[in-house]
Amino acid sequence: MTDIAMHGHGVRGMKRETLHSFDGIGDPGKFGKMFPHLLPLHADDEALFELAKAMRDKGQPGENPDTSGDNQKIPAGYTYLGQFIDHDITLDTTPLDQQKADPKATQNFRTPALDLDSLYGDGPAIHPYLYQRDQDTFKIVPKLLIGRTGESPDQNGNQIPSQPNDLPRNQVGHALIFDERNDENLLVAQLHLLMLKFHNAVVDWLKDGGSTLQGTALFLEARRIVTWHYQWIVLFDFVERLTEPGLINRIKKDGRRFYRFKLRPYMPAEFAAACYRLGHSMIRETYSHNRVFGPEPGTFANGTLGLLFFFTGKSGKIVGELAPEPPEPPPSPQKQLPSNWAIDWRRFFDIEGEGGPDFGFNFSRKLDPFIAPSLHKLPGLRSDPTEQEEREANLAFRNLRRGVQIGLPSGQAICRAMNIEPMTPEEVAAGSDGAAAKKHGLHEATPLWYYVLKEAEHYHQGQRLGPMASTIVAETFLGMVHGDTESFPWRRSNWKPELPCQQDGHFTMADLIRFVNDINPVGP
Ligand code: HEM
């Protein structure tokens, strides 16, 4: 069953005893709880599995989802930006011996920060393998390495040439990136690549603008610009879309009330094990990747979730329910991705002026209690599984059980602690999923992750988070930025994005993609 242990993006192996609480005297260490004094919710695996099974989106694995479940307010690219961000904030490079020496994670650990260490590692001096070299002098230059795709055909038999559209890879196909979780599926991998290109474009922009900076100084300045624009996007483009309107600015002005620490931010269990797993509900069963792979007639194959996981440098390893039949012609395993896999960003972010009626746009799925069918059977499940194996392969069950394992309180208890009126038991019990919760009394004391999704559905028809989850998510992201002494709020509190943007002083993912200017490598 080890294959089923797909990357949980960072809290892997987190044990209950690592969850120190914030006692008001010191910071809790790496992980902690926002509400340490609330009682944990107890629920047995049977009840959780029944609820998990009721949290299944309509349709079958590989089938296009019905459009009524689409969230027209959030393009699908933000789902995987969310995953990229998760990998950034949960990356822990602490050597194993240090982890063992400090099992409660109270010292010597990196703090969660939006600092793009997943991109830069510890910089060119410590991790030179991530960086380019000057062909003549062999000196490291301040740009990040980019890989090339291999020539491959489109559905009309025309060859799409090799292009700089893959992660850099070694001879056996492993991505040369600082966090290999970003090679886990095509979209997160292409987003990582986009960020590599963003850094390189900023270096060029500085030079073209007449900057006299060289070497390390040029690298540091480009890194600052990239990181601050990314932090802006996370707060004012990504979190702003997910949470209640204006909340980010309100908390920025009035201060955080629940995510508190003295010096160093910690990773709140309520966020990592429940609220921020909101992304699992946004995942679509199928995508329109580009003109070659999508649901439109005449493409090579539909962009199923299975292919999304098959289409990475790890192809061949992740074959199972999510990747049933490798499509022809892509060969497997890959040492370099074929050119025809490169993402057409116009289909994933609202890049005004680039769109048109003749291609498929992907919305994320609604923030509601329904999870894509394929995620109820993660790869690696045997054809004749035991019930225990089936549970382990069900992402909804895994999330619910993780909450219980680490002692999270119910959604209602957290609402009361935050002075927010919880949903009534009748409201939680609504729908077929609610009925499964009610059968086990979970409509009165509700697992936090399920409550978060139910709240989004109840208050905002699944278009954004409800009041409790909005506050936890917004406070956590703001806290991470406030706790990072290199972040823009620390260094220059009135800083505004300096790169070109469509709306003055507000930089979005669409602006970033336009700036990189490689919007649709596969061609129209
Ligand atoms: C197809 C895409 C994804 C898959 C297959 C996936 C799968 C998983 C799995 C298997 C776990 C570990 C579950 C456990 O045993 O506790 C996990 C954890 C988690 N996932 Fe995902 N996930 C995906 C996308 C996302 C997205 C888009 C987000 C957020 C926007 C997200 C946020 C998280 C968080 C916060 C955790 C727990 C914390 C951590 O370990 O980092 N995931 N995911």
Coordinates of C-alpha atoms and ligand atoms in Angstrom, one line a residue:
M1 CA 0.0 0.0 0.0
T2 CA 2.9 2.3 0.1
D3 CA 2.1 3.7 -3.4
I4 CA -1.1 5.1 -1.9
A5 CA 1.0 7.4 0.3
M6 CA 0.9 10.0 -2.4
H7 CA 2.5 13.2 -1.2
G8 CA 0.6 14.7 1.6
H9 CA 2.2 18.0 1.1
G10 CA 4.2 18.3 4.2
V11 CA 2.6 17.1 7.3
R12 CA 3.6 13.6 6.5
G13 CA 4.0 11.5 9.6
M14 CA 3.0 14.3 11.8
K15 CA 2.2 12.8 15.2
R16 CA -0.2 14.1 17.7
E17 CA 2.5 14.7 20.3
T18 CA 4.3 17.1 17.9
L19 CA 1.3 19.4 18.2
H20 CA 2.4 21.7 20.9
S21 CA -0.1 24.3 21.8
F22 CA 0.6 28.0 22.0
D23 CA 0.8 28.7 25.7
G24 CA 1.2 32.4 25.6
I25 CA 4.8 32.1 26.9
G26 CA 6.7 30.9 24.0
D27 CA 5.9 29.9 20.4
P28 CA 4.7 26.4 19.9
G29 CA 7.4 25.2 17.6
K30 CA 6.8 24.0 14.1
F31 CA 3.3 22.8 14.4
G32 CA 0.8 24.1 16.8
K33 CA -2.9 24.7 17.4
M34 CA -4.8 27.9 17.2
F35 CA -7.4 26.7 19.7
P36 CA -5.4 24.4 22.0
H37 CA -7.9 24.5 24.8
L38 CA -10.8 23.1 22.8
L39 CA -11.6 19.4 23.2
P40 CA -10.9 17.1 20.3
L41 CA -13.7 15.6 18.3
H42 CA -13.9 11.8 18.5
A43 CA -15.3 9.8 15.7
D44 CA -14.7 6.2 14.7
D45 CA -13.3 5.2 11.3
E46 CA -16.6 3.6 10.3
A47 CA -18.5 6.8 10.7
L48 CA -15.8 8.8 8.9
F49 CA -15.7 6.4 6.0
E50 CA -19.5 6.5 5.6
L51 CA -19.3 10.3 5.5
A52 CA -16.3 10.2 3.1
K53 CA -18.2 8.0 0.7
A54 CA -21.1 10.4 0.7
M55 CA -18.7 13.2 -0.2
R56 CA -18.3 12.0 -3.8
D57 CA -19.0 14.2 -6.8
K58 CA -21.4 12.9 -9.4
G59 CA -20.1 10.9 -12.4
Q60 CA -17.4 8.3 -12.9
P61 CA -13.6 8.6 -12.9
G62 CA -12.5 10.1 -16.3
E63 CA -15.9 11.5 -17.1
N64 CA -16.3 15.3 -17.6
P65 CA -18.0 16.7 -14.5
D66 CA -21.3 18.4 -14.8
T67 CA -21.0 22.1 -15.2
S68 CA -23.4 22.9 -12.3
G69 CA -20.6 22.0 -9.9
D70 CA -18.1 24.5 -11.5
N71 CA -17.1 27.6 -9.5
Q72 CA -17.3 30.4 -12.1
K73 CA -15.6 32.7 -9.7
I74 CA -12.3 30.8 -9.5
P75 CA -10.4 29.6 -12.5
A76 CA -8.9 26.1 -12.2
G77 CA -5.3 27.4 -12.2
Y78 CA -5.8 28.7 -8.7
T79 CA -6.3 25.1 -7.5
Y80 CA -2.8 24.1 -8.4
L81 CA -1.4 27.5 -7.4
G82 CA -2.8 26.5 -4.0
Q83 CA -0.9 23.2 -4.1
F84 CA 2.3 25.0 -5.2
I85 CA 1.8 27.4 -2.2
D86 CA 1.2 24.4 0.1
H87 CA 4.6 23.0 -1.0
D88 CA 6.3 26.3 -0.4
I89 CA 5.0 26.7 3.2
T90 CA 5.3 23.1 4.3
L91 CA 8.8 22.4 3.0
D92 CA 10.9 21.0 5.7
T93 CA 14.6 20.4 4.8
T94 CA 15.7 19.7 8.4
P95 CA 18.1 16.7 8.3
L96 CA 16.6 13.5 9.8
D97 CA 19.1 13.5 12.7
Q98 CA 17.9 16.9 13.8
Q99 CA 14.3 15.9 13.5
K100 CA 15.0 12.9 15.7
A101 CA 16.9 15.1 18.2
D102 CA 13.9 17.4 18.4
P103 CA 10.8 15.3 18.0
K104 CA 8.5 18.0 19.2
A105 CA 9.7 20.3 16.5
T106 CA 10.3 23.1 18.9
Q107 CA 13.6 24.3 17.6
N108 CA 16.0 24.4 14.6
F109 CA 13.1 24.0 12.2
R110 CA 12.2 26.2 9.3
T111 CA 9.1 28.3 9.9
P112 CA 6.3 28.4 7.4
A113 CA 6.9 31.3 5.1
L114 CA 6.0 32.4 1.6
D115 CA 9.6 32.7 0.7
L116 CA 9.8 30.4 -2.4
D117 CA 12.5 28.2 -1.0
S118 CA 10.8 25.5 -3.1
L119 CA 12.2 27.4 -6.1
Y120 CA 15.5 28.8 -4.9
G121 CA 16.7 26.2 -2.4
D122 CA 19.3 27.9 -0.3
G123 CA 20.6 30.0 -3.3
P124 CA 23.3 29.5 -5.9
A125 CA 26.1 29.0 -3.5
I126 CA 24.5 26.1 -1.6
H127 CA 22.3 24.6 -4.4
P128 CA 24.1 25.4 -7.6
Y129 CA 22.4 22.6 -9.5
L130 CA 19.3 24.7 -9.7
Y131 CA 21.1 27.5 -11.5
Q132 CA 22.4 28.3 -15.0
R133 CA 26.1 28.6 -15.9
D134 CA 27.7 31.0 -18.3
Q135 CA 28.8 29.0 -21.3
D136 CA 32.1 30.8 -21.6
T137 CA 33.2 31.5 -18.1
F138 CA 31.4 28.6 -16.4
K139 CA 30.4 30.9 -13.7
I140 CA 26.9 30.5 -12.1
V141 CA 24.6 33.1 -13.4
P142 CA 21.6 34.5 -11.5
K143 CA 19.0 32.6 -13.6
L144 CA 17.3 29.4 -12.8
L145 CA 17.7 26.3 -15.0
I146 CA 14.9 25.5 -17.4
G147 CA 14.4 22.1 -19.2
R148 CA 13.4 21.3 -22.7
T149 CA 10.4 19.3 -24.0
G150 CA 10.9 16.7 -26.7
E151 CA 9.5 17.1 -30.2
S152 CA 6.1 15.5 -30.5
P153 CA 3.1 15.5 -32.8
D154 CA -0.2 17.2 -32.6
Q155 CA -3.5 15.5 -33.6
N156 CA -3.0 16.6 -37.2
G157 CA 0.3 15.0 -37.5
N158 CA 2.3 18.3 -37.3
Q159 CA 5.4 18.2 -35.1
I160 CA 5.5 20.5 -32.1
P161 CA 9.2 21.2 -31.8
S162 CA 11.4 20.9 -28.7
Q163 CA 10.8 23.9 -26.5
P164 CA 12.0 25.3 -23.1
N165 CA 8.9 24.1 -21.5
D166 CA 9.9 21.4 -19.0
L167 CA 11.4 21.3 -15.6
P168 CA 15.2 20.7 -15.8
R169 CA 15.8 17.0 -15.4
N170 CA 18.8 14.7 -15.0
Q171 CA 19.6 11.7 -17.3
V172 CA 17.1 9.5 -15.6
G173 CA 14.3 12.1 -15.7
H174 CA 14.2 13.3 -12.1
A175 CA 13.4 16.9 -12.0
L176 CA 16.2 19.1 -10.8
I177 CA 14.1 21.2 -8.5
F178 CA 14.3 21.9 -4.8
D179 CA 11.0 20.2 -3.9
E180 CA 10.3 17.1 -5.9
R181 CA 6.6 17.3 -4.9
N182 CA 6.3 19.9 -7.6
D183 CA 6.8 17.2 -10.2
E184 CA 3.8 15.3 -8.9
N185 CA 1.3 16.3 -11.5
L186 CA 1.4 18.2 -14.8
L187 CA -0.2 21.4 -13.5
V188 CA 1.8 21.9 -10.4
A189 CA 5.0 21.1 -12.4
Q190 CA 4.1 23.6 -15.1
L191 CA 3.4 26.2 -12.4
H192 CA 6.8 25.6 -10.9
L193 CA 8.2 26.0 -14.4
L194 CA 6.3 29.3 -14.8
M195 CA 7.8 30.6 -11.6
L196 CA 11.3 29.6 -12.8
K197 CA 10.7 31.6 -16.0
F198 CA 9.2 34.4 -13.9
H199 CA 12.5 34.8 -12.0
N200 CA 14.5 34.7 -15.3
A201 CA 12.2 37.3 -16.9
V202 CA 12.7 39.6 -13.8
V203 CA 16.5 39.3 -14.2
D204 CA 16.1 40.4 -17.9
W205 CA 13.7 43.2 -16.9
L206 CA 16.2 44.5 -14.4
K207 CA 19.0 44.5 -17.0
D208 CA 16.9 45.9 -19.7
G209 CA 15.8 48.7 -17.3
G210 CA 19.5 49.7 -17.0
S211 CA 20.3 48.0 -13.6
T212 CA 24.0 47.9 -13.0
L213 CA 23.7 45.1 -10.5
Q214 CA 25.8 42.0 -11.1
G215 CA 26.2 38.5 -9.7
T216 CA 24.9 37.9 -6.2
A217 CA 23.4 41.5 -6.0
L218 CA 21.5 41.0 -9.2
F219 CA 20.2 37.6 -8.0
L220 CA 19.1 38.9 -4.6
E221 CA 17.3 41.9 -6.2
A222 CA 15.5 39.6 -8.7
R223 CA 14.6 37.2 -5.9
R224 CA 13.2 40.0 -3.8
I225 CA 11.0 41.3 -6.7
V226 CA 9.8 37.7 -7.5
T227 CA 9.1 36.9 -3.9
W228 CA 7.2 40.1 -3.1
H229 CA 5.1 39.8 -6.2
Y230 CA 4.3 36.2 -5.3
Q231 CA 3.4 37.3 -1.7
W232 CA 1.1 39.9 -3.2
I233 CA -0.5 37.3 -5.4
V234 CA -1.0 34.9 -2.5
L235 CA -2.7 37.5 -0.3
F236 CA -4.6 39.8 -2.7
D237 CA -5.3 37.5 -5.7
F238 CA -5.5 34.0 -4.3
V239 CA -6.7 34.3 -0.7
E240 CA -8.9 37.3 -1.6
R241 CA -10.7 35.1 -4.1
L242 CA -11.1 32.3 -1.6
T243 CA -12.3 34.2 1.4
E244 CA -15.0 36.7 2.3
P245 CA -14.6 40.0 0.3
G246 CA -12.3 42.6 2.0
L247 CA -11.3 40.3 4.8
I248 CA -7.6 40.3 4.1
N249 CA -7.4 44.1 4.2
R250 CA -9.6 44.1 7.3
I251 CA -7.3 41.7 9.2
K252 CA -4.3 43.6 7.9
K253 CA -5.6 46.8 9.4
D254 CA -7.2 45.5 12.6
G255 CA -4.8 42.7 13.4
R256 CA -4.9 38.9 13.7
R257 CA -7.1 37.6 16.6
F258 CA -6.6 33.9 16.5
Y259 CA -3.3 33.1 14.8
R260 CA -1.0 34.6 17.3
F261 CA 2.7 34.0 18.0
K262 CA 5.5 36.0 19.6
L263 CA 8.3 35.7 17.1
R264 CA 8.0 32.7 14.8
P265 CA 4.9 31.6 12.9
Y266 CA 4.0 28.0 13.4
M267 CA 1.9 25.7 11.1
P268 CA -1.6 25.7 12.6
A269 CA -3.1 22.2 12.7
E270 CA -6.6 23.7 12.0
F271 CA -5.2 25.1 8.8
A272 CA -3.0 22.2 7.6
A273 CA -5.2 19.3 8.5
A274 CA -8.5 20.9 7.7
C275 CA -9.1 24.4 6.4
Y276 CA -6.4 24.5 3.7
R277 CA -7.3 21.1 2.4
L278 CA -10.1 23.1 0.8
G279 CA -8.1 22.6 -2.4
H280 CA -9.2 18.9 -2.6
S281 CA -12.7 20.1 -3.3
M282 CA -11.6 22.4 -6.1
I283 CA -10.0 19.6 -8.2
R284 CA -11.8 18.8 -11.5
E285 CA -12.2 15.3 -12.8
T286 CA -11.1 16.4 -16.3
Y287 CA -9.2 19.4 -17.7
S288 CA -8.7 21.0 -21.1
H289 CA -4.9 21.2 -21.0
N290 CA -4.3 22.6 -24.5
R291 CA -5.4 22.1 -28.0
V292 CA -4.0 18.6 -28.1
F293 CA -5.4 17.2 -24.8
G294 CA -8.9 18.1 -23.7
P295 CA -12.5 17.1 -23.9
E296 CA -13.0 18.8 -27.2
P297 CA -13.6 16.5 -30.2
G298 CA -10.6 15.6 -32.3
T299 CA -8.0 15.9 -29.5
F300 CA -5.6 13.0 -28.7
A301 CA -7.3 12.3 -25.4
N302 CA -9.3 14.0 -22.7
G303 CA -7.3 15.7 -20.0
T304 CA -8.5 13.4 -17.2
L305 CA -7.2 13.6 -13.7
G306 CA -5.5 10.3 -14.5
L307 CA -3.5 12.0 -17.3
L308 CA -2.7 14.9 -15.1
F309 CA -0.8 12.5 -12.8
F310 CA 0.5 10.5 -15.7
F311 CA 1.8 13.6 -17.4
T312 CA 4.9 14.2 -15.3
G313 CA 8.4 13.1 -15.2
K314 CA 7.2 10.4 -12.9
S315 CA 5.1 8.7 -15.6
G316 CA 5.1 5.0 -15.4
K317 CA 5.3 5.1 -11.6
I318 CA 1.9 6.6 -11.0
V319 CA -0.3 4.3 -12.9
G320 CA -3.5 3.1 -11.2
E321 CA -7.0 4.2 -11.1
L322 CA -5.9 7.8 -11.7
A323 CA -4.0 6.9 -14.7
P324 CA -5.7 3.9 -16.3
E325 CA -4.5 3.7 -19.8
P326 CA -1.4 5.7 -21.0
P327 CA -2.7 7.4 -24.1
E328 CA -0.9 7.0 -27.4
P329 CA 1.4 8.4 -28.6
P330 CA 3.2 9.6 -25.4
P331 CA 5.8 7.1 -24.5
S332 CA 6.6 6.2 -20.9
P333 CA 8.5 6.7 -18.6
Q334 CA 9.6 10.2 -19.6
K335 CA 13.1 11.6 -19.5
Q336 CA 11.7 14.8 -20.9
L337 CA 8.1 15.8 -21.3
P338 CA 6.7 15.8 -24.8
S339 CA 6.0 19.3 -26.3
N340 CA 2.4 18.5 -26.7
W341 CA 1.8 18.4 -22.9
A342 CA 2.7 22.0 -22.2
I343 CA -0.2 23.9 -20.6
D344 CA -2.1 26.6 -22.4
W345 CA -2.5 29.1 -19.6
R346 CA -5.4 30.9 -21.3
R347 CA -7.4 27.8 -20.2
F348 CA -6.5 28.1 -16.5
F349 CA -6.3 31.8 -15.6
D350 CA -8.4 34.8 -16.7
I351 CA -6.0 36.3 -19.1
E352 CA -8.2 39.0 -20.6
G353 CA -7.7 39.6 -24.2
E354 CA -6.1 36.3 -24.8
G355 CA -9.3 34.2 -24.5
G356 CA -11.8 33.4 -27.2
P357 CA -14.9 31.3 -27.7
D358 CA -13.0 28.5 -29.5
F359 CA -11.3 26.9 -26.6
G360 CA -12.2 25.3 -23.3
F361 CA -11.8 27.3 -20.1
N362 CA -11.4 25.4 -16.9
F363 CA -13.1 26.5 -13.8
S364 CA -12.3 25.1 -10.4
R365 CA -15.0 22.9 -8.8
K366 CA -17.2 24.5 -6.1
L367 CA -16.0 24.6 -2.6
D368 CA -18.5 22.1 -1.4
P369 CA -18.5 18.7 0.3
F370 CA -18.1 16.9 -3.1
I371 CA -14.8 15.5 -4.1
A372 CA -13.9 14.3 -7.6
P373 CA -14.6 10.5 -8.1
S374 CA -11.0 9.7 -8.9
L375 CA -9.9 11.1 -5.5
H376 CA -12.0 8.4 -3.8
K377 CA -9.6 5.8 -5.3
L378 CA -6.1 7.1 -5.1
P379 CA -3.5 5.3 -7.2
G380 CA -2.0 2.1 -6.0
L381 CA -5.2 0.4 -4.9
R382 CA -5.2 -3.3 -5.6
S383 CA -8.1 -4.7 -7.7
D384 CA -9.4 -6.7 -4.8
P385 CA -8.8 -4.4 -1.9
T386 CA -9.7 -5.0 1.8
E387 CA -11.9 -2.4 3.4
Q388 CA -8.9 -1.0 5.2
E389 CA -7.1 -0.5 1.9
E390 CA -10.1 1.1 0.4
R391 CA -10.3 3.6 3.2
E392 CA -6.6 4.4 2.9
A393 CA -7.1 5.1 -0.8
N394 CA -10.0 7.5 -0.2
L395 CA -8.7 11.1 0.0
A396 CA -11.9 12.3 1.8
F397 CA -11.5 9.6 4.4
R398 CA -7.8 10.4 4.9
N399 CA -8.6 14.1 5.5
L400 CA -11.4 13.3 8.0
R401 CA -9.3 10.8 9.8
R402 CA -6.3 13.0 10.0
G403 CA -8.4 15.6 11.7
V404 CA -9.4 13.1 14.4
Q405 CA -5.9 11.6 14.7
I406 CA -4.4 15.0 15.6
G407 CA -7.2 16.0 17.9
L408 CA -8.9 18.8 16.0
P409 CA -12.1 20.1 17.6
S410 CA -15.4 20.2 15.8
G411 CA -16.2 23.0 13.4
Q412 CA -19.0 24.2 15.8
A413 CA -16.6 24.4 18.8
I414 CA -14.2 26.5 16.7
C415 CA -17.0 28.8 15.6
R416 CA -18.0 29.4 19.2
A417 CA -14.4 30.1 20.2
M418 CA -14.3 32.7 17.5
N419 CA -17.6 34.2 18.4
I420 CA -19.2 33.1 15.1
E421 CA -22.7 31.6 15.1
P422 CA -22.2 28.0 14.0
M423 CA -24.5 26.4 11.4
T424 CA -27.4 24.6 13.0
P425 CA -27.5 20.8 13.0
E426 CA -30.3 20.9 10.4
E427 CA -28.2 23.0 8.1
V428 CA -25.3 20.6 8.4
A429 CA -27.6 17.7 7.9
A430 CA -28.9 19.0 4.6
G431 CA -28.3 16.9 1.5
S432 CA -27.2 13.3 1.0
D433 CA -23.8 14.0 2.5
G434 CA -25.5 15.7 5.5
A435 CA -27.7 12.7 6.0
A436 CA -24.6 10.5 6.3
A437 CA -23.1 12.9 8.9
K438 CA -26.4 12.9 10.8
K439 CA -26.5 9.1 11.0
H440 CA -23.4 9.3 13.2
G441 CA -24.3 12.5 15.1
L442 CA -21.7 14.4 13.1
H443 CA -24.2 17.1 12.2
E444 CA -24.0 18.4 15.8
A445 CA -20.3 18.1 16.3
T446 CA -18.8 18.1 12.8
P447 CA -15.3 17.2 11.6
L448 CA -13.5 20.4 10.8
W449 CA -12.6 19.7 7.1
Y450 CA -16.2 18.7 6.3
Y451 CA -17.6 21.7 8.2
V452 CA -15.3 24.1 6.2
L453 CA -16.7 22.8 2.9
K454 CA -20.3 22.7 4.2
E455 CA -20.0 26.3 5.4
A456 CA -18.7 27.4 2.0
E457 CA -21.7 25.7 0.3
H458 CA -24.2 27.0 2.9
Y459 CA -23.2 30.7 3.0
H460 CA -21.7 31.2 -0.5
Q461 CA -23.1 28.5 -2.8
G462 CA -19.6 27.0 -2.9
Q463 CA -18.0 30.1 -4.5
R464 CA -15.9 31.0 -1.5
L465 CA -15.3 30.0 2.1
G466 CA -17.7 30.8 4.9
P467 CA -16.9 33.1 7.9
M468 CA -15.0 30.6 10.1
A469 CA -12.7 29.1 7.4
S470 CA -12.2 32.5 5.7
T471 CA -10.8 33.9 9.0
I472 CA -8.5 31.0 9.7
V473 CA -7.1 30.9 6.1
A474 CA -6.7 34.7 5.8
E475 CA -5.1 35.0 9.3
T476 CA -2.7 32.1 8.6
F477 CA -1.4 33.6 5.4
L478 CA -1.1 37.1 6.8
G479 CA 0.6 35.7 9.8
M480 CA 3.2 33.8 7.7
V481 CA 4.0 37.0 5.9
H482 CA 4.1 39.1 9.1
G483 CA 6.4 36.6 10.7
D484 CA 8.9 36.7 7.8
T485 CA 11.4 39.5 8.3
E486 CA 12.2 39.5 4.5
S487 CA 8.6 39.9 3.4
F488 CA 7.3 43.1 1.9
P489 CA 5.1 44.1 4.9
W490 CA 8.2 43.9 7.1
R491 CA 10.6 45.6 4.8
R492 CA 8.3 48.2 3.1
S493 CA 4.8 48.3 4.5
N494 CA 3.5 50.6 1.8
W495 CA 5.1 48.6 -1.0
K496 CA 3.0 48.2 -4.2
P497 CA 3.9 45.8 -7.1
E498 CA 6.5 47.4 -9.4
L499 CA 6.1 45.1 -12.4
P500 CA 3.7 46.0 -15.2
C501 CA 0.1 45.1 -14.2
Q502 CA -3.3 45.6 -15.8
Q503 CA -4.8 47.3 -12.8
D504 CA -2.4 49.8 -11.3
G505 CA -0.8 48.6 -8.1
H506 CA -2.5 45.2 -8.1
F507 CA -0.5 42.2 -9.5
T508 CA -2.3 39.0 -10.3
M509 CA -1.5 35.6 -11.8
A510 CA -2.7 36.8 -15.1
D511 CA -0.2 39.7 -14.9
L512 CA 2.6 37.2 -14.0
I513 CA 1.7 35.0 -17.0
R514 CA 1.6 38.0 -19.4
F515 CA 5.0 39.2 -18.0
V516 CA 6.6 35.8 -18.6
N517 CA 5.0 36.0 -22.1
D518 CA 4.9 32.3 -22.9
I519 CA 1.1 32.0 -22.6
N520 CA 0.4 29.1 -25.0
P521 CA 3.6 27.3 -26.1
V522 CA 1.6 24.6 -28.0
G523 CA 0.3 27.3 -30.4
P524 CA -3.2 28.3 -31.3
Ligands
HEM1 C1 -4.8 16.4 -7.5 C2 -4.3 17.0 -6.5 C3 -4.1 16.6 -5.1 C4 -3.9 15.3 -4.5 C5 -3.9 14.0 -5.3 C6 -3.7 15.5 -3.1 C7 -3.5 14.5 -2.2 C8 -3.2 14.6 -0.9 C9 -2.9 13.6 0.0 C10 -2.9 12.1 -0.3 C11 -2.7 14.1 1.2 C12 -2.3 13.4 2.5 C13 -3.6 13.0 3.2 C14 -3.4 12.4 4.5 O1 -3.2 11.2 4.6 O2 -3.5 13.2 5.5 C15 -2.8 15.6 1.1 C16 -2.6 16.5 2.1 C17 -2.8 17.9 1.9 N1 -3.3 18.5 0.8 FE1 -3.5 17.7 -1.0 N2 -3.7 16.9 -2.8 C18 -4.0 17.5 -4.0 C19 -4.2 18.9 -4.1 C20 -4.2 19.8 -3.1 C21 -4.5 21.2 -3.2 C22 -4.9 21.9 -4.5 C23 -4.4 21.7 -2.0 C24 -4.6 23.2 -1.5 C25 -5.0 24.2 -2.3 C26 -4.0 20.7 -1.1 C27 -3.8 20.9 0.3 C28 -3.4 19.8 1.1 C29 -3.0 20.1 2.5 C30 -3.0 21.4 3.2 C31 -2.6 18.8 3.0 C32 -2.1 18.5 4.4 C33 -0.9 19.3 4.7 C34 0.3 18.8 4.0 O3 0.6 17.6 4.2 O4 0.9 19.6 3.4 N3 -3.9 19.5 -1.8 N4 -3.1 15.8 -0.2

